[in-house]
Amino acid sequence: MHLTFRPINLETDFAYCVAARRDAFVCSFGSDAGFEDFLAGYFERVSERMNQPEWFYRHIFVDGEWAGQLEFRSTSPEPETGYLHLIYLAPAFRGRGFAPLLQRYIETTLTNAGCRRALLSVSRDNHRALAFYRQHGWEFVRANPKHAKTDFYQCWLPA
């Protein structure tokens, strides 16, 4: 199977972005209640950020079929630290060995951008994501003060 990462084309593929975000929201919080609030201004935020070199918005394709989405940046309030906003695989592509390839892509991209560490926030109820992160070197940092059900995890990037 051939895996490719392509910059998101908002004009043609925004529906994929919304679907990815909605499913990730449900996986994290158990329902899509509150998702519409998150979605307000999403197109504009992504559109603006895509022109900034520190932001990475990618769609993932497997043999030409849309399989997921990544949203991350090479900056954060902490020095030499990138921040992951979304790592998403569509249900049909989960459990097939693609997630480590996504992590490797993110690690390589952030390392090339000068980062030494990556940070993300994950829901305590997203057991599948938590298991993956812990198995692949992510470690608990602290509770997220902005979201009562999420915690920050970090991963040191390969030198």
mmCIF file with all atom_site columns, C-alpha atoms in Angstrom:
data_model
loop_
_atom_site.group_PDB
_atom_site.id
_atom_site.type_symbol
_atom_site.label_atom_id
_atom_site.label_alt_id
_atom_site.label_comp_id
_atom_site.label_asym_id
_atom_site.label_entity_id
_atom_site.label_seq_id
_atom_site.pdbx_PDB_ins_code
_atom_site.Cartn_x
_atom_site.Cartn_y
_atom_site.Cartn_z
_atom_site.occupancy
_atom_site.B_iso_or_equiv
_atom_site.pdbx_formal_charge
_atom_site.auth_seq_id
_atom_site.auth_comp_id
_atom_site.auth_asym_id
_atom_site.auth_atom_id
_atom_site.pdbx_PDB_model_num
ATOM 1   C CA . MET A 1 1   ? 0.000   0.000  0.000  1.00 0.00 ? 1   MET A CA 1
ATOM 2   C CA . HIS A 1 2   ? 1.222   3.451  -0.901 1.00 0.00 ? 2   HIS A CA 1
ATOM 3   C CA . LEU A 1 3   ? 0.833   6.190  1.725  1.00 0.00 ? 3   LEU A CA 1
ATOM 4   C CA . THR A 1 4   ? 1.051   9.854  0.678  1.00 0.00 ? 4   THR A CA 1
ATOM 5   C CA . PHE A 1 5   ? 0.752   13.158 2.537  1.00 0.00 ? 5   PHE A CA 1
ATOM 6   C CA . ARG A 1 6   ? -0.659  16.125 0.620  1.00 0.00 ? 6   ARG A CA 1
ATOM 7   C CA . PRO A 1 7   ? -1.282  19.705 1.677  1.00 0.00 ? 7   PRO A CA 1
ATOM 8   C CA . ILE A 1 8   ? -5.005  20.160 2.245  1.00 0.00 ? 8   ILE A CA 1
ATOM 9   C CA . ASN A 1 9   ? -6.924  21.804 -0.572 1.00 0.00 ? 9   ASN A CA 1
ATOM 10  C CA . LEU A 1 10  ? -9.704  23.618 1.274  1.00 0.00 ? 10  LEU A CA 1
ATOM 11  C CA . GLU A 1 11  ? -11.613 24.422 -1.894 1.00 0.00 ? 11  GLU A CA 1
ATOM 12  C CA . THR A 1 12  ? -12.066 20.788 -2.891 1.00 0.00 ? 12  THR A CA 1
ATOM 13  C CA . ASP A 1 13  ? -11.556 18.825 0.321  1.00 0.00 ? 13  ASP A CA 1
ATOM 14  C CA . PHE A 1 14  ? -13.090 20.821 3.178  1.00 0.00 ? 14  PHE A CA 1
ATOM 15  C CA . ALA A 1 15  ? -15.766 18.156 3.668  1.00 0.00 ? 15  ALA A CA 1
ATOM 16  C CA . TYR A 1 16  ? -12.979 15.694 4.556  1.00 0.00 ? 16  TYR A CA 1
ATOM 17  C CA . CYS A 1 17  ? -11.655 18.189 7.111  1.00 0.00 ? 17  CYS A CA 1
ATOM 18  C CA . VAL A 1 18  ? -15.059 18.494 8.768  1.00 0.00 ? 18  VAL A CA 1
ATOM 19  C CA . ALA A 1 19  ? -15.599 14.719 8.758  1.00 0.00 ? 19  ALA A CA 1
ATOM 20  C CA . ALA A 1 20  ? -12.167 14.119 10.320 1.00 0.00 ? 20  ALA A CA 1
ATOM 21  C CA . ARG A 1 21  ? -12.674 16.745 12.974 1.00 0.00 ? 21  ARG A CA 1
ATOM 22  C CA . ARG A 1 22  ? -16.196 15.533 13.825 1.00 0.00 ? 22  ARG A CA 1
ATOM 23  C CA . ASP A 1 23  ? -15.128 11.873 14.179 1.00 0.00 ? 23  ASP A CA 1
ATOM 24  C CA . ALA A 1 24  ? -12.065 12.852 16.235 1.00 0.00 ? 24  ALA A CA 1
ATOM 25  C CA . PHE A 1 25  ? -14.342 14.949 18.474 1.00 0.00 ? 25  PHE A CA 1
ATOM 26  C CA . VAL A 1 26  ? -16.689 11.987 18.989 1.00 0.00 ? 26  VAL A CA 1
ATOM 27  C CA . CYS A 1 27  ? -13.741 9.652  19.698 1.00 0.00 ? 27  CYS A CA 1
ATOM 28  C CA . SER A 1 28  ? -12.495 12.125 22.294 1.00 0.00 ? 28  SER A CA 1
ATOM 29  C CA . PHE A 1 29  ? -15.709 13.177 23.998 1.00 0.00 ? 29  PHE A CA 1
ATOM 30  C CA . GLY A 1 30  ? -18.257 10.435 23.247 1.00 0.00 ? 30  GLY A CA 1
ATOM 31  C CA . SER A 1 31  ? -20.633 12.581 21.164 1.00 0.00 ? 31  SER A CA 1
ATOM 32  C CA . ASP A 1 32  ? -20.588 15.531 18.806 1.00 0.00 ? 32  ASP A CA 1
ATOM 33  C CA . ALA A 1 33  ? -22.372 17.804 21.311 1.00 0.00 ? 33  ALA A CA 1
ATOM 34  C CA . GLY A 1 34  ? -20.437 21.073 21.173 1.00 0.00 ? 34  GLY A CA 1
ATOM 35  C CA . PHE A 1 35  ? -18.780 20.279 17.856 1.00 0.00 ? 35  PHE A CA 1
ATOM 36  C CA . GLU A 1 36  ? -20.617 23.061 16.003 1.00 0.00 ? 36  GLU A CA 1
ATOM 37  C CA . ASP A 1 37  ? -19.040 25.598 18.378 1.00 0.00 ? 37  ASP A CA 1
ATOM 38  C CA . PHE A 1 38  ? -15.599 24.258 17.468 1.00 0.00 ? 38  PHE A CA 1
ATOM 39  C CA . LEU A 1 39  ? -16.453 24.329 13.764 1.00 0.00 ? 39  LEU A CA 1
ATOM 40  C CA . ALA A 1 40  ? -17.370 28.028 13.817 1.00 0.00 ? 40  ALA A CA 1
ATOM 41  C CA . GLY A 1 41  ? -14.502 29.821 12.049 1.00 0.00 ? 41  GLY A CA 1
ATOM 42  C CA . TYR A 1 42  ? -12.601 26.584 11.324 1.00 0.00 ? 42  TYR A CA 1
ATOM 43  C CA . PHE A 1 43  ? -12.407 27.182 7.556  1.00 0.00 ? 43  PHE A CA 1
ATOM 44  C CA . GLU A 1 44  ? -11.062 30.695 8.128  1.00 0.00 ? 44  GLU A CA 1
ATOM 45  C CA . ARG A 1 45  ? -8.521  29.573 10.753 1.00 0.00 ? 45  ARG A CA 1
ATOM 46  C CA . VAL A 1 46  ? -7.139  26.831 8.534  1.00 0.00 ? 46  VAL A CA 1
ATOM 47  C CA . SER A 1 47  ? -7.130  29.076 5.480  1.00 0.00 ? 47  SER A CA 1
ATOM 48  C CA . GLU A 1 48  ? -5.106  31.733 7.289  1.00 0.00 ? 48  GLU A CA 1
ATOM 49  C CA . ARG A 1 49  ? -2.674  29.305 8.911  1.00 0.00 ? 49  ARG A CA 1
ATOM 50  C CA . MET A 1 50  ? -1.944  27.373 5.716  1.00 0.00 ? 50  MET A CA 1
ATOM 51  C CA . ASN A 1 51  ? 0.062   30.371 4.492  1.00 0.00 ? 51  ASN A CA 1
ATOM 52  C CA . GLN A 1 52  ? 2.284   30.363 7.570  1.00 0.00 ? 52  GLN A CA 1
ATOM 53  C CA . PRO A 1 53  ? 5.400   28.169 7.320  1.00 0.00 ? 53  PRO A CA 1
ATOM 54  C CA . GLU A 1 54  ? 5.128   26.828 10.878 1.00 0.00 ? 54  GLU A CA 1
ATOM 55  C CA . TRP A 1 55  ? 1.714   25.240 10.223 1.00 0.00 ? 55  TRP A CA 1
ATOM 56  C CA . PHE A 1 56  ? 1.230   21.836 8.587  1.00 0.00 ? 56  PHE A CA 1
ATOM 57  C CA . TYR A 1 57  ? -2.187  20.748 7.326  1.00 0.00 ? 57  TYR A CA 1
ATOM 58  C CA . ARG A 1 58  ? -2.029  17.436 5.487  1.00 0.00 ? 58  ARG A CA 1
ATOM 59  C CA . HIS A 1 59  ? -4.455  14.921 4.108  1.00 0.00 ? 59  HIS A CA 1
ATOM 60  C CA . ILE A 1 60  ? -3.346  11.310 4.109  1.00 0.00 ? 60  ILE A CA 1
ATOM 61  C CA . PHE A 1 61  ? -4.066  9.040  1.160  1.00 0.00 ? 61  PHE A CA 1
ATOM 62  C CA . VAL A 1 62  ? -3.591  5.290  0.879  1.00 0.00 ? 62  VAL A CA 1
ATOM 63  C CA . ASP A 1 63  ? -3.432  4.124  -2.730 1.00 0.00 ? 63  ASP A CA 1
ATOM 64  C CA . GLY A 1 64  ? -5.210  7.347  -3.729 1.00 0.00 ? 64  GLY A CA 1
ATOM 65  C CA . GLU A 1 65  ? -8.053  6.949  -1.211 1.00 0.00 ? 65  GLU A CA 1
ATOM 66  C CA . TRP A 1 66  ? -8.500  9.586  1.507  1.00 0.00 ? 66  TRP A CA 1
ATOM 67  C CA . ALA A 1 67  ? -7.455  7.988  4.792  1.00 0.00 ? 67  ALA A CA 1
ATOM 68  C CA . GLY A 1 68  ? -6.977  10.775 7.304  1.00 0.00 ? 68  GLY A CA 1
ATOM 69  C CA . GLN A 1 69  ? -5.720  14.165 8.312  1.00 0.00 ? 69  GLN A CA 1
ATOM 70  C CA . LEU A 1 70  ? -2.883  15.824 10.249 1.00 0.00 ? 70  LEU A CA 1
ATOM 71  C CA . GLU A 1 71  ? -2.830  19.292 11.770 1.00 0.00 ? 71  GLU A CA 1
ATOM 72  C CA . PHE A 1 72  ? 0.314   20.407 13.595 1.00 0.00 ? 72  PHE A CA 1
ATOM 73  C CA . ARG A 1 73  ? 2.752   23.287 13.950 1.00 0.00 ? 73  ARG A CA 1
ATOM 74  C CA . SER A 1 74  ? 6.427   23.719 14.657 1.00 0.00 ? 74  SER A CA 1
ATOM 75  C CA . THR A 1 75  ? 5.867   26.364 17.340 1.00 0.00 ? 75  THR A CA 1
ATOM 76  C CA . SER A 1 76  ? 4.326   26.492 20.782 1.00 0.00 ? 76  SER A CA 1
ATOM 77  C CA . PRO A 1 77  ? 4.781   28.605 23.917 1.00 0.00 ? 77  PRO A CA 1
ATOM 78  C CA . GLU A 1 78  ? 7.538   26.199 24.943 1.00 0.00 ? 78  GLU A CA 1
ATOM 79  C CA . PRO A 1 79  ? 10.965  26.448 23.243 1.00 0.00 ? 79  PRO A CA 1
ATOM 80  C CA . GLU A 1 80  ? 11.898  23.989 20.489 1.00 0.00 ? 80  GLU A CA 1
ATOM 81  C CA . THR A 1 81  ? 8.500   22.324 20.855 1.00 0.00 ? 81  THR A CA 1
ATOM 82  C CA . GLY A 1 82  ? 5.969   21.554 18.150 1.00 0.00 ? 82  GLY A CA 1
ATOM 83  C CA . TYR A 1 83  ? 2.295   21.100 18.875 1.00 0.00 ? 83  TYR A CA 1
ATOM 84  C CA . LEU A 1 84  ? -0.055  18.488 17.392 1.00 0.00 ? 84  LEU A CA 1
ATOM 85  C CA . HIS A 1 85  ? -3.653  19.575 16.960 1.00 0.00 ? 85  HIS A CA 1
ATOM 86  C CA . LEU A 1 86  ? -4.971  16.526 15.117 1.00 0.00 ? 86  LEU A CA 1
ATOM 87  C CA . ILE A 1 87  ? -3.757  13.060 14.216 1.00 0.00 ? 87  ILE A CA 1
ATOM 88  C CA . TYR A 1 88  ? -6.646  11.319 12.508 1.00 0.00 ? 88  TYR A CA 1
ATOM 89  C CA . LEU A 1 89  ? -7.163  8.088  10.616 1.00 0.00 ? 89  LEU A CA 1
ATOM 90  C CA . ALA A 1 90  ? -10.565 7.200  9.165  1.00 0.00 ? 90  ALA A CA 1
ATOM 91  C CA . PRO A 1 91  ? -12.093 4.083  10.780 1.00 0.00 ? 91  PRO A CA 1
ATOM 92  C CA . ALA A 1 92  ? -11.370 1.882  7.735  1.00 0.00 ? 92  ALA A CA 1
ATOM 93  C CA . PHE A 1 93  ? -7.633  2.635  8.109  1.00 0.00 ? 93  PHE A CA 1
ATOM 94  C CA . ARG A 1 94  ? -7.257  2.131  11.854 1.00 0.00 ? 94  ARG A CA 1
ATOM 95  C CA . GLY A 1 95  ? -5.431  -0.923 13.135 1.00 0.00 ? 95  GLY A CA 1
ATOM 96  C CA . ARG A 1 96  ? -3.610  -1.459 9.852  1.00 0.00 ? 96  ARG A CA 1
ATOM 97  C CA . GLY A 1 97  ? -0.165  -0.156 10.846 1.00 0.00 ? 97  GLY A CA 1
ATOM 98  C CA . PHE A 1 98  ? -0.502  3.375  9.462  1.00 0.00 ? 98  PHE A CA 1
ATOM 99  C CA . ALA A 1 99  ? -0.410  5.326  12.750 1.00 0.00 ? 99  ALA A CA 1
ATOM 100 C CA . PRO A 1 100 ? 3.341   4.784  13.346 1.00 0.00 ? 100 PRO A CA 1
ATOM 101 C CA . LEU A 1 101 ? 3.955   6.107  9.817  1.00 0.00 ? 101 LEU A CA 1
ATOM 102 C CA . LEU A 1 102 ? 1.972   9.241  10.665 1.00 0.00 ? 102 LEU A CA 1
ATOM 103 C CA . GLN A 1 103 ? 3.997   9.714  13.834 1.00 0.00 ? 103 GLN A CA 1
ATOM 104 C CA . ARG A 1 104 ? 7.235   9.276  11.885 1.00 0.00 ? 104 ARG A CA 1
ATOM 105 C CA . TYR A 1 105 ? 6.095   11.882 9.321  1.00 0.00 ? 105 TYR A CA 1
ATOM 106 C CA . ILE A 1 106 ? 5.298   14.352 12.113 1.00 0.00 ? 106 ILE A CA 1
ATOM 107 C CA . GLU A 1 107 ? 8.583   13.648 13.907 1.00 0.00 ? 107 GLU A CA 1
ATOM 108 C CA . THR A 1 108 ? 10.616  14.155 10.734 1.00 0.00 ? 108 THR A CA 1
ATOM 109 C CA . THR A 1 109 ? 8.779   17.341 9.799  1.00 0.00 ? 109 THR A CA 1
ATOM 110 C CA . LEU A 1 110 ? 9.134   18.841 13.287 1.00 0.00 ? 110 LEU A CA 1
ATOM 111 C CA . THR A 1 111 ? 12.780  17.794 13.610 1.00 0.00 ? 111 THR A CA 1
ATOM 112 C CA . ASN A 1 112 ? 13.541  19.427 10.245 1.00 0.00 ? 112 ASN A CA 1
ATOM 113 C CA . ALA A 1 113 ? 11.822  22.583 11.549 1.00 0.00 ? 113 ALA A CA 1
ATOM 114 C CA . GLY A 1 114 ? 14.167  22.693 14.567 1.00 0.00 ? 114 GLY A CA 1
ATOM 115 C CA . CYS A 1 115 ? 11.965  21.079 17.203 1.00 0.00 ? 115 CYS A CA 1
ATOM 116 C CA . ARG A 1 116 ? 13.333  18.729 19.839 1.00 0.00 ? 116 ARG A CA 1
ATOM 117 C CA . ARG A 1 117 ? 9.985   17.808 21.359 1.00 0.00 ? 117 ARG A CA 1
ATOM 118 C CA . ALA A 1 118 ? 6.314   17.481 20.417 1.00 0.00 ? 118 ALA A CA 1
ATOM 119 C CA . LEU A 1 119 ? 3.324   18.167 22.632 1.00 0.00 ? 119 LEU A CA 1
ATOM 120 C CA . LEU A 1 120 ? -0.358  17.253 22.300 1.00 0.00 ? 120 LEU A CA 1
ATOM 121 C CA . SER A 1 121 ? -3.544  17.181 24.318 1.00 0.00 ? 121 SER A CA 1
ATOM 122 C CA . VAL A 1 122 ? -5.604  13.987 24.411 1.00 0.00 ? 122 VAL A CA 1
ATOM 123 C CA . SER A 1 123 ? -8.886  13.044 26.056 1.00 0.00 ? 123 SER A CA 1
ATOM 124 C CA . ARG A 1 124 ? -8.641  10.651 28.972 1.00 0.00 ? 124 ARG A CA 1
ATOM 125 C CA . ASP A 1 125 ? -11.622 8.835  27.437 1.00 0.00 ? 125 ASP A CA 1
ATOM 126 C CA . ASN A 1 126 ? -9.893  8.213  24.086 1.00 0.00 ? 126 ASN A CA 1
ATOM 127 C CA . HIS A 1 127 ? -8.397  4.898  25.200 1.00 0.00 ? 127 HIS A CA 1
ATOM 128 C CA . ARG A 1 128 ? -7.271  3.813  21.745 1.00 0.00 ? 128 ARG A CA 1
ATOM 129 C CA . ALA A 1 129 ? -5.293  7.033  21.197 1.00 0.00 ? 129 ALA A CA 1
ATOM 130 C CA . LEU A 1 130 ? -3.818  6.910  24.692 1.00 0.00 ? 130 LEU A CA 1
ATOM 131 C CA . ALA A 1 131 ? -2.653  3.329  24.200 1.00 0.00 ? 131 ALA A CA 1
ATOM 132 C CA . PHE A 1 132 ? -0.984  4.272  20.916 1.00 0.00 ? 132 PHE A CA 1
ATOM 133 C CA . TYR A 1 133 ? 0.725   7.329  22.364 1.00 0.00 ? 133 TYR A CA 1
ATOM 134 C CA . ARG A 1 134 ? 2.052   5.498  25.405 1.00 0.00 ? 134 ARG A CA 1
ATOM 135 C CA . GLN A 1 135 ? 3.277   2.596  23.264 1.00 0.00 ? 135 GLN A CA 1
ATOM 136 C CA . HIS A 1 136 ? 5.106   5.011  20.944 1.00 0.00 ? 136 HIS A CA 1
ATOM 137 C CA . GLY A 1 137 ? 7.050   7.074  23.465 1.00 0.00 ? 137 GLY A CA 1
ATOM 138 C CA . TRP A 1 138 ? 4.562   9.740  24.539 1.00 0.00 ? 138 TRP A CA 1
ATOM 139 C CA . GLU A 1 139 ? 4.594   10.515 28.255 1.00 0.00 ? 139 GLU A CA 1
ATOM 140 C CA . PHE A 1 140 ? 2.159   12.342 30.510 1.00 0.00 ? 140 PHE A CA 1
ATOM 141 C CA . VAL A 1 141 ? 3.141   15.947 31.283 1.00 0.00 ? 141 VAL A CA 1
ATOM 142 C CA . ARG A 1 142 ? 0.173   17.537 33.083 1.00 0.00 ? 142 ARG A CA 1
ATOM 143 C CA . ALA A 1 143 ? -3.567  18.027 33.013 1.00 0.00 ? 143 ALA A CA 1
ATOM 144 C CA . ASN A 1 144 ? -4.833  20.508 30.434 1.00 0.00 ? 144 ASN A CA 1
ATOM 145 C CA . PRO A 1 145 ? -6.238  23.493 32.352 1.00 0.00 ? 145 PRO A CA 1
ATOM 146 C CA . LYS A 1 146 ? -8.406  24.515 29.361 1.00 0.00 ? 146 LYS A CA 1
ATOM 147 C CA . HIS A 1 147 ? -10.196 21.159 28.974 1.00 0.00 ? 147 HIS A CA 1
ATOM 148 C CA . ALA A 1 148 ? -11.221 19.240 32.078 1.00 0.00 ? 148 ALA A CA 1
ATOM 149 C CA . LYS A 1 149 ? -11.157 15.838 30.325 1.00 0.00 ? 149 LYS A CA 1
ATOM 150 C CA . THR A 1 150 ? -7.783  16.133 28.572 1.00 0.00 ? 150 THR A CA 1
ATOM 151 C CA . ASP A 1 151 ? -4.114  15.879 29.459 1.00 0.00 ? 151 ASP A CA 1
ATOM 152 C CA . PHE A 1 152 ? -0.901  17.012 27.813 1.00 0.00 ? 152 PHE A CA 1
ATOM 153 C CA . TYR A 1 153 ? 1.556   14.387 26.596 1.00 0.00 ? 153 TYR A CA 1
ATOM 154 C CA . GLN A 1 154 ? 5.024   14.913 25.160 1.00 0.00 ? 154 GLN A CA 1
ATOM 155 C CA . CYS A 1 155 ? 7.362   13.002 22.921 1.00 0.00 ? 155 CYS A CA 1
ATOM 156 C CA . TRP A 1 156 ? 11.067  13.693 22.537 1.00 0.00 ? 156 TRP A CA 1
ATOM 157 C CA . LEU A 1 157 ? 11.986  13.753 18.861 1.00 0.00 ? 157 LEU A CA 1
ATOM 158 C CA . PRO A 1 158 ? 14.842  11.717 17.407 1.00 0.00 ? 158 PRO A CA 1
ATOM 159 C CA . ALA A 1 159 ? 18.040  13.727 17.023 1.00 0.00 ? 159 ALA A CA 1
#
